[in-house]
CSV table of C-alpha atoms in Angstrom, one decimal:
chain,number,residue,atom,x,y,z
J,1,MET,CA,0.0,0.0,0.0
J,2,THR,CA,3.0,2.3,0.4
J,3,GLY,CA,5.6,3.6,-2.0
J,4,ALA,CA,9.4,3.6,-1.7
J,5,GLY,CA,10.9,4.5,1.7
J,6,GLY,CA,12.4,7.8,2.5
J,7,ALA,CA,12.8,10.3,5.3
J,8,GLY,CA,9.5,12.0,4.5
J,9,LEU,CA,7.8,14.4,6.8
J,10,VAL,CA,9.1,14.9,10.4
J,11,ALA,CA,7.9,17.4,13.0
J,12,ARG,CA,9.3,17.6,16.4
J,13,GLY,CA,7.9,19.4,19.5
J,14,ILE,CA,5.3,21.4,17.7
J,15,THR,CA,3.7,23.8,20.2
J,16,VAL,CA,1.2,26.5,19.3
J,17,THR,CA,-0.7,28.8,21.7
J,18,TYR,CA,-3.5,31.2,20.9
J,19,GLY,CA,-4.6,33.8,23.4
J,20,GLY,CA,-2.8,32.0,26.2
J,21,ARG,CA,-4.4,28.6,25.3
J,22,VAL,CA,-2.2,25.8,24.3
J,23,VAL,CA,-3.6,24.3,21.1
J,24,LEU,CA,-0.8,22.0,20.3
J,25,ASP,CA,1.6,20.8,23.1
J,26,ALA,CA,4.9,19.3,21.9
J,27,VAL,CA,3.4,17.3,19.1
J,28,ASP,CA,5.6,15.0,17.0
J,29,VAL,CA,4.7,13.8,13.5
J,30,ASP,CA,6.4,11.1,11.4
J,31,ALA,CA,5.0,10.3,8.0
J,32,ARG,CA,7.3,8.4,5.6
J,33,THR,CA,7.4,8.9,1.9
J,34,GLY,CA,4.7,6.9,0.2
J,35,SER,CA,2.3,6.9,3.2
J,36,VAL,CA,-1.1,8.4,4.2
J,37,LEU,CA,-1.5,9.7,7.7
J,38,ALA,CA,-4.8,10.5,9.3
J,39,VAL,CA,-5.0,13.3,11.9
J,40,THR,CA,-8.1,12.8,14.2
J,41,GLY,CA,-9.6,14.3,17.2
J,42,PRO,CA,-12.6,16.3,18.3
J,43,SER,CA,-13.6,19.7,16.8
J,44,GLY,CA,-11.3,22.4,18.1
J,45,SER,CA,-8.5,20.0,19.0
J,46,GLY,CA,-6.0,21.6,16.7
J,47,LYS,CA,-6.1,19.4,13.6
J,48,SER,CA,-6.4,22.3,11.2
J,49,THR,CA,-3.7,24.2,13.1
J,50,LEU,CA,-1.3,21.2,12.8
J,51,LEU,CA,-1.9,20.9,9.1
J,52,GLY,CA,-1.1,24.6,8.8
J,53,VAL,CA,2.1,24.1,10.7
J,54,LEU,CA,3.1,21.1,8.6
J,55,GLY,CA,2.5,23.1,5.4
J,56,GLY,CA,4.5,26.2,6.6
J,57,LEU,CA,1.4,28.4,6.8
J,58,VAL,CA,1.4,28.6,10.6
J,59,LEU,CA,4.6,29.2,12.5
J,60,PRO,CA,4.7,27.3,15.8
J,61,ASP,CA,5.9,28.9,19.0
J,62,VAL,CA,8.2,26.0,19.4
J,63,GLY,CA,9.2,23.1,17.2
J,64,THR,CA,10.5,22.2,13.7
J,65,VAL,CA,9.1,20.7,10.6
J,66,THR,CA,11.3,19.1,7.9
J,67,TRP,CA,10.7,17.3,4.6
J,68,ASP,CA,13.5,14.9,3.7
J,69,GLY,CA,15.7,16.7,6.2
J,70,ALA,CA,15.1,20.3,4.8
J,71,PRO,CA,12.9,22.9,6.6
J,72,VAL,CA,9.4,23.2,5.3
J,73,VAL,CA,9.6,26.9,5.9
J,74,LEU,CA,12.4,28.4,3.8
J,75,ASP,CA,14.9,31.0,5.0
J,76,ASP,CA,12.7,33.9,3.5
J,77,HIS,CA,9.7,32.6,5.5
J,78,ARG,CA,8.0,31.2,2.4
J,79,PRO,CA,6.5,27.7,2.6
J,80,ASP,CA,8.1,25.0,0.5
J,81,ARG,CA,6.3,24.9,-2.9
J,82,ARG,CA,6.4,21.1,-2.9
J,83,ALA,CA,3.5,21.2,-0.5
J,84,ALA,CA,-0.2,21.6,-1.4
J,85,LEU,CA,-3.2,22.2,0.9
J,86,VAL,CA,-6.8,21.3,0.6
J,87,LEU,CA,-8.7,23.7,2.7
J,88,GLN,CA,-11.8,22.8,4.7
J,89,GLY,CA,-13.6,25.7,3.2
J,90,HIS,CA,-12.4,24.8,-0.3
J,91,GLY,CA,-10.9,28.2,-1.0
J,92,LEU,CA,-12.0,28.3,-4.7
J,93,LEU,CA,-12.3,31.5,-6.7
J,94,PRO,CA,-16.1,31.8,-7.1
J,95,VAL,CA,-16.0,33.7,-10.4
J,96,LEU,CA,-13.8,31.1,-12.1
J,97,THR,CA,-15.1,27.8,-13.4
J,98,ALA,CA,-14.1,24.5,-11.9
J,99,HIS,CA,-11.6,23.9,-14.7
J,100,GLU,CA,-10.2,27.4,-14.4
J,101,ASN,CA,-9.6,27.0,-10.7
J,102,VAL,CA,-7.6,23.9,-11.3
J,103,GLU,CA,-5.7,25.4,-14.3
J,104,LEU,CA,-4.9,28.5,-12.3
J,105,ALA,CA,-3.0,26.4,-9.7
J,106,LEU,CA,-0.7,25.2,-12.5
J,107,GLN,CA,-0.1,28.7,-13.7
J,108,LEU,CA,0.7,29.9,-10.2
J,109,GLU,CA,3.2,27.1,-9.8
J,110,GLY,CA,5.0,28.6,-12.8
J,111,GLY,CA,3.7,26.1,-15.4
J,112,ARG,CA,5.0,27.2,-18.8
J,113,SER,CA,3.6,24.4,-20.9
J,114,ALA,CA,1.4,25.1,-23.9
J,115,VAL,CA,-2.1,26.1,-23.0
J,116,SER,CA,-3.4,22.8,-24.4
J,117,GLN,CA,-1.1,20.9,-22.1
J,118,LEU,CA,-2.2,22.9,-19.0
J,119,ARG,CA,-5.8,22.3,-19.9
J,120,SER,CA,-5.2,18.6,-20.4
J,121,ARG,CA,-3.5,18.3,-17.0
J,122,ALA,CA,-6.3,20.2,-15.3
J,123,ALA,CA,-8.9,18.0,-16.9
J,124,ALA,CA,-7.0,14.8,-15.8
J,125,ALA,CA,-6.9,16.1,-12.2
J,126,LEU,CA,-10.6,16.8,-12.2
J,127,VAL,CA,-11.2,13.2,-13.5
J,128,ASP,CA,-9.0,11.8,-10.7
J,129,ALA,CA,-11.1,13.7,-8.2
J,130,GLY,CA,-14.3,12.3,-9.7
J,131,LEU,CA,-15.4,15.2,-11.9
J,132,GLY,CA,-15.3,13.9,-15.5
J,133,PRO,CA,-16.8,15.7,-18.5
J,134,ASP,CA,-20.1,13.9,-18.1
J,135,GLU,CA,-20.5,15.6,-14.7
J,136,LEU,CA,-21.4,18.8,-16.5
J,137,THR,CA,-19.7,20.8,-13.7
J,138,VAL,CA,-16.2,21.5,-15.0
J,139,ASP,CA,-17.3,24.6,-17.0
J,140,ARG,CA,-19.7,25.9,-14.3
J,141,LEU,CA,-18.6,28.7,-12.0
J,142,ALA,CA,-17.3,27.5,-8.6
J,143,GLU,CA,-20.0,29.4,-6.8
J,144,GLU,CA,-22.7,27.5,-8.7
J,145,LEU,CA,-21.4,24.1,-7.6
J,146,SER,CA,-22.6,22.0,-4.7
J,147,GLY,CA,-20.5,21.7,-1.6
J,148,GLY,CA,-19.4,18.2,-2.6
J,149,GLN,CA,-18.5,19.3,-6.1
J,150,GLN,CA,-16.5,22.2,-4.7
J,151,GLN,CA,-14.7,19.8,-2.4
J,152,ARG,CA,-13.6,17.6,-5.3
J,153,VAL,CA,-12.5,20.6,-7.3
J,154,ALA,CA,-10.3,21.7,-4.3
J,155,VAL,CA,-8.8,18.2,-4.3
J,156,ALA,CA,-8.2,18.3,-8.0
J,157,ARG,CA,-6.5,21.7,-7.6
J,158,ALA,CA,-4.1,20.2,-5.1
J,159,LEU,CA,-3.4,17.0,-7.2
J,160,VAL,CA,-2.7,18.9,-10.4
J,161,VAL,CA,0.6,20.4,-9.1
J,162,ARG,CA,1.8,16.9,-8.2
J,163,PRO,CA,2.9,17.9,-4.7
J,164,ARG,CA,5.4,15.9,-2.7
J,165,LEU,CA,3.4,16.7,0.4
J,166,LEU,CA,-0.4,17.0,0.4
J,167,LEU,CA,-2.3,18.3,3.4
J,168,ALA,CA,-6.0,17.8,3.2
J,169,ASP,CA,-8.4,19.2,5.8
J,170,GLU,CA,-11.6,17.1,5.8
J,171,PRO,CA,-11.4,16.4,2.1
J,172,THR,CA,-14.3,13.9,2.1
J,173,SER,CA,-16.7,15.4,4.6
J,174,GLU,CA,-19.3,16.4,2.0
J,175,LEU,CA,-19.1,13.4,-0.2
J,176,ASP,CA,-21.2,10.2,-0.5
J,177,THR,CA,-19.4,6.9,-0.2
J,178,ALA,CA,-18.8,6.4,-3.9
J,179,ALA,CA,-17.3,9.9,-4.3
J,180,ARG,CA,-15.3,9.6,-1.2
J,181,ASP,CA,-13.7,6.3,-2.4
J,182,VAL,CA,-12.8,8.0,-5.7
J,183,VAL,CA,-11.0,10.8,-3.9
J,184,LEU,CA,-9.3,8.4,-1.5
J,185,ALA,CA,-8.0,6.4,-4.4
J,186,ALA,CA,-6.6,9.5,-6.0
J,187,LEU,CA,-4.8,10.4,-2.8
J,188,ARG,CA,-3.4,6.9,-2.5
J,189,ARG,CA,-2.1,7.1,-6.1
J,190,LEU,CA,-0.3,10.3,-5.2
J,191,ALA,CA,1.3,8.7,-2.1
J,192,ASP,CA,2.3,5.6,-4.1
J,193,GLY,CA,4.1,7.9,-6.5
J,194,GLY,CA,6.3,9.1,-3.7
J,195,ALA,CA,4.4,11.8,-1.8
J,196,VAL,CA,3.3,12.1,1.8
J,197,VAL,CA,-0.5,12.7,2.3
J,198,VAL,CA,-1.9,13.9,5.6
J,199,ILE,CA,-5.6,13.9,6.1
J,200,ALA,CA,-7.5,15.6,9.0
J,201,THR,CA,-10.8,13.8,9.3
J,202,HIS,CA,-13.7,13.0,11.6
J,203,ASP,CA,-14.6,10.0,9.4
J,204,ALA,CA,-13.6,6.8,11.3
J,205,GLU,CA,-13.6,4.8,8.0
J,206,VAL,CA,-11.2,7.3,6.4
J,207,ALA,CA,-8.9,7.1,9.4
J,208,GLN,CA,-8.9,3.3,9.3
J,209,TRP,CA,-8.1,3.4,5.6
J,210,CYS,CA,-4.9,5.4,6.2
J,211,ASP,CA,-1.6,3.8,7.0
J,212,ALA,CA,-1.4,5.4,10.5
J,213,ARG,CA,-3.4,7.7,12.7
J,214,LEU,CA,-2.4,10.6,14.9
J,215,ASP,CA,-5.1,11.4,17.5
J,216,ILE,CA,-5.0,14.9,19.1
J,217,THR,CA,-6.7,15.3,22.4
J,218,GLY,CA,-6.1,18.2,24.8
J,219,GLY,CA,-3.3,19.4,22.6
J,220,ARG,CA,-1.3,16.2,22.9
J,221,ALA,CA,-0.9,13.6,20.1
J,222,THR,CA,-1.0,9.8,20.2
J,223,ARG,CA,0.0,7.7,17.2
J,224,HIS,CA,-1.9,4.6,16.3
J,225,PRO,CA,-1.8,2.1,13.4
J,226,GLY,CA,-4.3,2.6,10.6
């Protein structure tokens, strides 16, 4: 179920406080290359905050995050561009179509391929996320899509840049079982290709499907097998 071994993602002693409240308390994370890690815990436990730290979007008060031994946050405080994030609120541009939202991610990554190649990669990513041409959604504005459709577009937008680290915050929460399984299969293929995938989820079946689970309770983390 997993790809080739490697150092992967390593976080040590991650501590984050907000307004005097300890959200994450000396949390360690280990996710080897080719694996999928679930982050579980009750609402407000710090799952989204941890994903932000792992992606370099949230700077911890204490602790370090590395990918294959190199810091996830670069010297100029920019996150490593090998990481992609699927936001819980989707984060799509409402005035762009589903296809345009995905293609824009390629352009922002510096994609200089021909327009036809960019469109082809965007279309393939949408299919991977379960939104093929027959869905009649790829050319609709993002604001016209259902929550589940927006969620799959957000997954496609992350997949299209072929990240080495994908951090997904509740990527299946609005999907039925069939659509959920399509998205999970796409995330597994990404991991099998040499990436690390971290999924924050409330879904016990999704957590069980992952290779390992990191449960956060009271700011502390406990690791379990998948």
